[in-house]
Short mmCIF file of C-alpha atoms in Angstrom, two decimals:
data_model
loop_
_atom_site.label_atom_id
_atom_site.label_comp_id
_atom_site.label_asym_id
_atom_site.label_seq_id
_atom_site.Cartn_x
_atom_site.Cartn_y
_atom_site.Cartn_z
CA UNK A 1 0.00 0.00 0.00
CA UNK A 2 1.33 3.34 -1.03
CA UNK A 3 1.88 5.53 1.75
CA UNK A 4 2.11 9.24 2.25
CA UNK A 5 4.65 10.62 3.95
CA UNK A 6 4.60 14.09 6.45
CA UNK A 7 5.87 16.66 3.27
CA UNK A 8 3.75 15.13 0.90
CA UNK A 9 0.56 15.30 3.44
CA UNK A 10 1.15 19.16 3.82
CA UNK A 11 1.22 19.57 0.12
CA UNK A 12 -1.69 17.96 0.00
CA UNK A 13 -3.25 20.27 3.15
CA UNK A 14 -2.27 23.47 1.28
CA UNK A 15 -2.41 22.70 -1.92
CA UNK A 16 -5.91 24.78 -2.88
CA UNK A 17 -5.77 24.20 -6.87
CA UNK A 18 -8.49 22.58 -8.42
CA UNK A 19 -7.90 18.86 -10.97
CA UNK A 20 -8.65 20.85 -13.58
CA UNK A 21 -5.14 23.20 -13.27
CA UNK A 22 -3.30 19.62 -13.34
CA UNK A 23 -5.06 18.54 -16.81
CA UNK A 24 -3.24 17.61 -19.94
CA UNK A 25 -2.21 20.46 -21.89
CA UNK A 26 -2.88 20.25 -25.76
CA UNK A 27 -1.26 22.77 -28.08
CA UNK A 28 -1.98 22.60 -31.74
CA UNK A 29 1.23 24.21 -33.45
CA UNK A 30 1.87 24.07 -37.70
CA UNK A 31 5.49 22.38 -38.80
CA UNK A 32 7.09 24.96 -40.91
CA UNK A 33 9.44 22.93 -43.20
CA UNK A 34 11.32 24.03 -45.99
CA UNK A 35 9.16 22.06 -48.63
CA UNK A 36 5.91 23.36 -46.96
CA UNK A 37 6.89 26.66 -47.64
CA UNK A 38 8.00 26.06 -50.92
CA UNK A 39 4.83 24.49 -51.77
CA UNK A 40 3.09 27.99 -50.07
CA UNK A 41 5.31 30.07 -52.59
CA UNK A 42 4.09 28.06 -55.94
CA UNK A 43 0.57 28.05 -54.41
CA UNK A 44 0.38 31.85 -54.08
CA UNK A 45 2.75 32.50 -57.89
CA UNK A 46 -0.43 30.81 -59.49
CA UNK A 47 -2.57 32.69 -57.61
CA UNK A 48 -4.71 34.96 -59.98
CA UNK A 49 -5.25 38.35 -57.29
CA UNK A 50 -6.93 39.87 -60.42
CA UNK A 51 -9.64 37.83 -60.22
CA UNK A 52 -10.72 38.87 -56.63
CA UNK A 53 -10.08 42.73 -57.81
CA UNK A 54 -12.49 42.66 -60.61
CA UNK A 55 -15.40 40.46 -58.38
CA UNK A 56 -15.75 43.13 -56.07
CA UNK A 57 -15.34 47.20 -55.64
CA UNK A 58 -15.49 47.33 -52.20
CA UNK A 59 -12.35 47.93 -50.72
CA UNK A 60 -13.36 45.90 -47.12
CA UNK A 61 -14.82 42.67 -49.49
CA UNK A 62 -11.76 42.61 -51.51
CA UNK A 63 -9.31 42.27 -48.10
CA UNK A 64 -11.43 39.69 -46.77
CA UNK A 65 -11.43 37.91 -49.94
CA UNK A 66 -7.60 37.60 -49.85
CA UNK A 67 -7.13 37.02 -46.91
CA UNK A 68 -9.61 35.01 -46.89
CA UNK A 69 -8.17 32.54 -49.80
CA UNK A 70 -4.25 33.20 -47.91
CA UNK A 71 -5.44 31.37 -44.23
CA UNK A 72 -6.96 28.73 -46.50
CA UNK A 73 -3.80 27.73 -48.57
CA UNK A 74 -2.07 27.81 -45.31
CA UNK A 75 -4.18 25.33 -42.98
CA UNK A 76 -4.14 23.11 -46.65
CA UNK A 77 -0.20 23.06 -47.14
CA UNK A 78 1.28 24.00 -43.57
CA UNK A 79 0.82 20.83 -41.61
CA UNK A 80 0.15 21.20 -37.99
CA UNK A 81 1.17 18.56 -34.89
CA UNK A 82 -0.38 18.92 -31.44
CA UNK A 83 1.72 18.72 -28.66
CA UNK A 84 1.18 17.45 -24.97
CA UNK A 85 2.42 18.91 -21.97
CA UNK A 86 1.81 17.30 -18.64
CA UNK A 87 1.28 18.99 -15.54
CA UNK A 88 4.34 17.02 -14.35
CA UNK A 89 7.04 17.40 -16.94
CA UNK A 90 9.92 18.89 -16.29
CA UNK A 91 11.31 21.76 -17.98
CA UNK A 92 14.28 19.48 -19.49
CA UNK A 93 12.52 16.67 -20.57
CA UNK A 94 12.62 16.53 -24.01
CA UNK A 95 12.38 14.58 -26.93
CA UNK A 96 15.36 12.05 -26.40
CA UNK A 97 14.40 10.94 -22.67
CA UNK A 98 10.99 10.37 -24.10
CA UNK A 99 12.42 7.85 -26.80
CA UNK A 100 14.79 6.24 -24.73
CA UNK A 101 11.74 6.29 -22.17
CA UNK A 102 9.91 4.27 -24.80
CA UNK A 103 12.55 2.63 -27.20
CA UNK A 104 14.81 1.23 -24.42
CA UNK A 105 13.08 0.55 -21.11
CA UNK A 106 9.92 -0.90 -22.60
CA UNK A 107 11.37 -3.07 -24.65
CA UNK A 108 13.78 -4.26 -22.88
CA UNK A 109 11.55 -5.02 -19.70
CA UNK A 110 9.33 -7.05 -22.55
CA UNK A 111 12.11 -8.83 -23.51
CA UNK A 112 13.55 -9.88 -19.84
CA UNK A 113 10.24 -10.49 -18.88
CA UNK A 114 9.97 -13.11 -21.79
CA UNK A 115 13.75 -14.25 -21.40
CA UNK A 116 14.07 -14.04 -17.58
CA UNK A 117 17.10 -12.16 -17.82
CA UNK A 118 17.31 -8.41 -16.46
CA UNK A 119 20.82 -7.48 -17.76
CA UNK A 120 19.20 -6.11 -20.60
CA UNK A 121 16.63 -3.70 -18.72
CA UNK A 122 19.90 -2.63 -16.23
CA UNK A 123 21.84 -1.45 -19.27
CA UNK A 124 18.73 0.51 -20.46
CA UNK A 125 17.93 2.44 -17.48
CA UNK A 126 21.38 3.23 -17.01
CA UNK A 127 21.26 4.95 -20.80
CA UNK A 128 18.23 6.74 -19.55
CA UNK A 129 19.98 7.94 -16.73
CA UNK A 130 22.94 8.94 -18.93
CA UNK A 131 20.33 10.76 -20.95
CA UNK A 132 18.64 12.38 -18.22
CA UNK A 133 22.13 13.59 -16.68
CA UNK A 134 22.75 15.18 -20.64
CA UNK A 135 19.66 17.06 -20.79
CA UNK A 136 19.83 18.54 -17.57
CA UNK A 137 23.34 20.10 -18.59
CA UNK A 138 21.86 21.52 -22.19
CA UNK A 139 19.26 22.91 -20.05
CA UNK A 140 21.50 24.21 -17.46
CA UNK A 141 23.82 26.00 -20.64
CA UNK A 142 20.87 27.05 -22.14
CA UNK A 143 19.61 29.23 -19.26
CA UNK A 144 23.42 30.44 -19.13
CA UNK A 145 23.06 31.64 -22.57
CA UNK A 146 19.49 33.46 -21.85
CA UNK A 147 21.11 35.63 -19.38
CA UNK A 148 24.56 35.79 -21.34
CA UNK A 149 22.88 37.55 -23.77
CA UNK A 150 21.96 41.37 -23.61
CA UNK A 151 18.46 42.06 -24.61
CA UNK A 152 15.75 41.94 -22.61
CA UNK A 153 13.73 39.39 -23.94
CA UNK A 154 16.29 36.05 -23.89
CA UNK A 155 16.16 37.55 -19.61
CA UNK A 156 12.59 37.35 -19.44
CA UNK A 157 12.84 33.92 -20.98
CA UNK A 158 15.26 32.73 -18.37
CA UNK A 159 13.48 33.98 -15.91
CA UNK A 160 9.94 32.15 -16.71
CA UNK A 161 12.14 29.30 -17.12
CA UNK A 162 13.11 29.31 -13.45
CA UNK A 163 10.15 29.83 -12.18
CA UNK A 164 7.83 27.85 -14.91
CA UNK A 165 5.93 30.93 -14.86
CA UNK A 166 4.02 30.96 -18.39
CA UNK A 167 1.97 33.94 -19.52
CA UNK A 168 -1.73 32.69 -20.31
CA UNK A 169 -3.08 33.19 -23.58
CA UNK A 170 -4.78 36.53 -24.28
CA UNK A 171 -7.93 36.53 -26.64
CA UNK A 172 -9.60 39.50 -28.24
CA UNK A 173 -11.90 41.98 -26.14
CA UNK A 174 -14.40 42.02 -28.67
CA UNK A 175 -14.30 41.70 -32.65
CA UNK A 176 -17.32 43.74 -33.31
CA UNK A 177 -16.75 45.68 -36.17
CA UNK A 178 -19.29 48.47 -34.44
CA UNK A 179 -16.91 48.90 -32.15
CA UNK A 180 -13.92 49.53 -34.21
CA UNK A 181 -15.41 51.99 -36.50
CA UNK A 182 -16.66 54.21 -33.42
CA UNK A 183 -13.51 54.47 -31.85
CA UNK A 184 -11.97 55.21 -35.46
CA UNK A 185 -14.48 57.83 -35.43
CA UNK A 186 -13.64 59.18 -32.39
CA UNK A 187 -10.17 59.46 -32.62
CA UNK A 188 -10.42 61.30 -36.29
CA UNK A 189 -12.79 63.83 -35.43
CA UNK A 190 -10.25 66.50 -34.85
CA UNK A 191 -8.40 65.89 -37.90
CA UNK A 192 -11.86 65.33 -39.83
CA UNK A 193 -12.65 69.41 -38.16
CA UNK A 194 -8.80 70.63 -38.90
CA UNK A 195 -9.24 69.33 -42.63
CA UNK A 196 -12.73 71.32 -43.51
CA UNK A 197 -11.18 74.50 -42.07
CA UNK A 198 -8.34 74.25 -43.98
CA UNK A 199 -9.99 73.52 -47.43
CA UNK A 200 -12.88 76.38 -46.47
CA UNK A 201 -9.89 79.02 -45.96
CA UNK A 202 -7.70 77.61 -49.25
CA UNK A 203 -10.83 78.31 -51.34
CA UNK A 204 -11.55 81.73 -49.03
CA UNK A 205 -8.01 82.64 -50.19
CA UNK A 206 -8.12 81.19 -54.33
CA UNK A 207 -11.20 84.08 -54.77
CA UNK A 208 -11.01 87.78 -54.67
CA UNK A 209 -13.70 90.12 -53.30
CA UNK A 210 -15.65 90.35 -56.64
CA UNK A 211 -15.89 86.72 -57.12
CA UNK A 212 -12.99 86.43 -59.86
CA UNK A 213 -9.65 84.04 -59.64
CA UNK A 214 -6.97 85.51 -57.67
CA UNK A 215 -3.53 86.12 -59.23
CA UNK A 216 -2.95 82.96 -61.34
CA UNK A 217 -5.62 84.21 -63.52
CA UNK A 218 -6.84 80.64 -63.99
CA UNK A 219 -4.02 78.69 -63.90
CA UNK A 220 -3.43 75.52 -61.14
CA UNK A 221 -1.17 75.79 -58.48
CA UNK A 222 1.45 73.34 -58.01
CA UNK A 223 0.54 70.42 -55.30
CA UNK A 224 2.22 70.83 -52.41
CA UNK A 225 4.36 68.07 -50.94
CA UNK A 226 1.58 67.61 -48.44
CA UNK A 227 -1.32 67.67 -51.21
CA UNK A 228 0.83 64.86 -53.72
CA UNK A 229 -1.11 62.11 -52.99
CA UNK A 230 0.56 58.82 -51.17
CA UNK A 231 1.22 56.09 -53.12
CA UNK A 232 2.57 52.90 -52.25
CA UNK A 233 4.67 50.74 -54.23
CA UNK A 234 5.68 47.14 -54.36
CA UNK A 235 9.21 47.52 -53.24
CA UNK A 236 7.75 49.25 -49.97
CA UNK A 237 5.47 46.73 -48.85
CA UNK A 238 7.94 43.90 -49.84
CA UNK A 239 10.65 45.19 -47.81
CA UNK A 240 8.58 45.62 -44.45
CA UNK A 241 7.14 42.13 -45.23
CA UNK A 242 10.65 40.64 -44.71
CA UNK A 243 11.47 43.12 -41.67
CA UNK A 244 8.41 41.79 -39.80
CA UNK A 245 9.19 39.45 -36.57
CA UNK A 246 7.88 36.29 -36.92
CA UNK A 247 7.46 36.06 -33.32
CA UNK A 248 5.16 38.34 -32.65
CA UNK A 249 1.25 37.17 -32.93
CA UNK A 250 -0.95 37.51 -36.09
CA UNK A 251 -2.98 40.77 -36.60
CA UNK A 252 -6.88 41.05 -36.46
CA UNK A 253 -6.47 39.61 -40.50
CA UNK A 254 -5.29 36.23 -39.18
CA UNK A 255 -2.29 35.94 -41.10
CA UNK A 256 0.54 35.01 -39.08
CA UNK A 257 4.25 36.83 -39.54
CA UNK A 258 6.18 33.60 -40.67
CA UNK A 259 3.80 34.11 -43.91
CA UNK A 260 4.34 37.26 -44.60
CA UNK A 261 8.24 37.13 -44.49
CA UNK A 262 8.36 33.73 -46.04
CA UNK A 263 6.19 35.13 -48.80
CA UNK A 264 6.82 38.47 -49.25
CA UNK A 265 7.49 38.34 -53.20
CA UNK A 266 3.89 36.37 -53.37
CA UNK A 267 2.25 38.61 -51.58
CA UNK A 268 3.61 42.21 -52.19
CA UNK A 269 2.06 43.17 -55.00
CA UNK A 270 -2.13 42.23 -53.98
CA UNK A 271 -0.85 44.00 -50.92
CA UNK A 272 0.01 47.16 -51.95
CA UNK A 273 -3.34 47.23 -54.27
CA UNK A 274 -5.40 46.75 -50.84
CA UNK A 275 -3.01 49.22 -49.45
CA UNK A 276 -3.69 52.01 -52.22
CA UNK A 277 -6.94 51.59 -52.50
CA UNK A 278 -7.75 52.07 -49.45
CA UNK A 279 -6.12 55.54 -49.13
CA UNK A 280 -7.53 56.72 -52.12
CA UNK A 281 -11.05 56.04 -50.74
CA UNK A 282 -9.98 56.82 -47.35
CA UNK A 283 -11.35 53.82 -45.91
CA UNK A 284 -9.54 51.09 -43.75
CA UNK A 285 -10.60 47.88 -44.58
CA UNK A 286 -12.71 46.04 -41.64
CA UNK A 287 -10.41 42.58 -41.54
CA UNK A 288 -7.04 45.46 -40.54
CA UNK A 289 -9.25 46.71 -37.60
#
């Protein structure tokens, strides 16, 4: 009979967490591979981006269209693993205790059970040993190396490593679109006021007292630097596309920051047609809000 001893019985006593804190943790994560995202690349060459422009004038249909058609060649060519985490595991368990766990030991208790002889089983739980020993001194150089290192985030790494201190995952506030187009409303309305003033006192100023043109009898005024319109080209997007940190989580459009640098060529140019369109009409497309 398995007994409890004094340490364990106080854990026990203050231990206040529910069974559901100690449940099996199930992550689904996608395997980026070079071949996966090669086969990503051809998929979105042959992609024909015209054909979404012409199906639709509506700057906020045409984004979700895209986008739209980019999550859904992803979940079809990306392939995606879940992984388990046990409330137990330690932090340097990783994959080759696990298949020593279940090459060696198992098999070799199978076959002394069968055989009667136990040499076999020794030698393998000695190798996990070994193998235990080895992963506890990666994991020991590998929190050397977080705080080695000088930026901030490899220390706040270490640190949750220590302490097994994990951030839980944050999910939207809301995603009503309501929402986000009164609080773009809101923010704008002083630029929305400054911008009518300015175009009432530009034509006060283009008109003389009897109602004729001013001085440039007629002619048009050179646009300002500040009146040229702003227009985006492919180079632009392209190059932030392969500046963006892959770490950081996907935007309200779903598309995660691995795509976007691993495809920047691909996706550049349908890009910057969303991007231009939507400051000609002045409108911000609802999937970027």
């Amino acid at each position: 009979m398995l007994t409890l001893c004094s340490s364990d019985k106080s854990r026990e006593f203050w231990d206040t967490r529910s069974r559901t804190d100690y449940a099996l943790l199930r992550r689904e994560v996608a395997r980026w591979t070079d071949q996966s995202v090669a086969t990503l690349q051809d998929a979105l060459d042959d992609a024909d981006w015209d054909m979404f422009r012409r199906s639709t004038d509506v700057v906020s249909e045409f984004t979700g269209a895209v986008v739209g058609f980019i999550g859904k060649l992803v979940d079809n060519t990306i392939p995606r693993t879940t992984i388990k985490k046990f409330p137990n595991q330690k932090p340097w368990v990783d994959k080759t205790i696990r298949e020593a766990l279940n090459s060696r030991i198992t098999i070799a208790y199978n076959a002394g059970i069968i055989s009667g002889n136990t040499d076999e089983y020794k030698s393998a739980a000695y190798g996990v040993r070994r193998a235990v020993r080895e992963a506890k001194r990666r994991y020991g150089r590998k929190l050397e190396t977080q705080f080695q290192q000088s930026g901030s985030r490899s220390l706040w790494q270490g640190l949750r490593m220590i302490t097994d201190c994990g951030s839980p995952p944050s999910g939207l506030m809301s995603a009503d679109e309501s929402l986000a187009n009164k609080l773009n409303t809101f923010f704008t309305r002083f630029e929305a006021t400054s911008s009518s003033a300015n175009a009432s006192s530009a034509n006060a100023n283009s008109t003389s007292a009897n109602g004729t043109i001013g001085a440039n009898n007629g002619a048009c005024a050179e646009p300002t630097i500040e009146q040229r319109p702003l227009i985006i080209t492919d180079s632009d997007v392209r190059n932030v596309f392969k500046r963006v940190n892959t770490r950081k989580a996907a935007g309200p459009y779903g598309i995660c920051g691995r795509v976007l640098k691993a495809c920047a060529n691909q996706l550049a140019p349908v890009f910057t047609d969303i991007f231009n369109l939507s400051l000609t009409l002045g409108i911000v497309p609802s999937s970027f809000k």
